[in-house]
Amino acid sequence: MDLLKTVFGIVVSSRKSNVCIMVNGQKVNDYAISNDMVGFNQLLGDLKQVTKP
C-alpha cells in the first residue's frame, strides 16, 4: 500500500494568506486566499481533494 505524505504551509498576514500544498515532496498548489469564509472554504475544499486516495 502506498502512503501519501501531504504537507501544507500557510503564511498569514492581515488581509490574505499564502498557501502551499505538497504531496510526496511535489508542490501541487501554491496560491493566496482572502482571510474570510470564502478563502477558508477554498482552502478546505482543496485540502479535501488532496487527501482523497
Coordinates of C-alpha atoms in Angstrom, one line a residue:
M1 CA 0.0 0.0 0.0
D2 CA 1.4 3.4 -1.0
L3 CA 1.1 6.1 1.6
L4 CA 0.6 9.7 0.6
K5 CA 2.5 12.3 2.6
T6 CA 0.6 15.6 2.4
V7 CA 2.2 18.8 3.8
F8 CA 0.6 22.2 3.7
G9 CA 2.0 25.6 4.8
I10 CA 0.2 28.8 5.4
V11 CA 1.7 32.2 5.8
V12 CA -0.9 34.6 7.4
S13 CA -1.0 38.3 7.0
S14 CA -3.7 40.8 7.9
R15 CA -5.6 40.7 4.6
K16 CA -4.6 37.4 2.9
S17 CA -2.8 34.1 3.5
N18 CA -0.4 32.4 1.1
V19 CA -0.9 28.6 0.9
C20 CA 1.3 25.9 -0.4
I21 CA 0.3 22.2 -0.7
M22 CA 2.8 19.4 -1.3
V23 CA 2.2 15.7 -1.8
N24 CA 5.2 13.3 -1.6
G25 CA 7.6 16.2 -1.9
Q26 CA 6.0 17.7 -5.0
K27 CA 4.2 21.1 -5.0
V28 CA 0.6 20.5 -6.2
N29 CA -0.7 24.0 -5.4
D30 CA 0.5 27.5 -4.4
Y31 CA -1.9 30.4 -4.1
A32 CA -3.3 33.2 -1.9
I33 CA -6.6 33.2 -0.2
S34 CA -8.6 36.0 1.5
N35 CA -8.8 35.8 5.3
D36 CA -12.6 35.3 5.3
M37 CA -15.1 32.4 4.9
V38 CA -14.7 32.4 1.1
G39 CA -10.9 31.9 1.4
F40 CA -11.1 29.4 4.2
N41 CA -13.7 27.3 2.3
Q42 CA -11.5 27.3 -0.8
L43 CA -8.6 26.0 1.3
L44 CA -10.8 23.4 2.9
G45 CA -12.1 22.2 -0.4
D46 CA -8.5 22.0 -1.8
L47 CA -7.3 20.0 1.2
K48 CA -10.1 17.5 0.9
Q49 CA -9.2 16.9 -2.8
V50 CA -5.5 16.4 -2.0
T51 CA -6.2 13.8 0.8
K52 CA -8.6 11.6 -1.2
P53 CA -7.0 8.3 -2.1

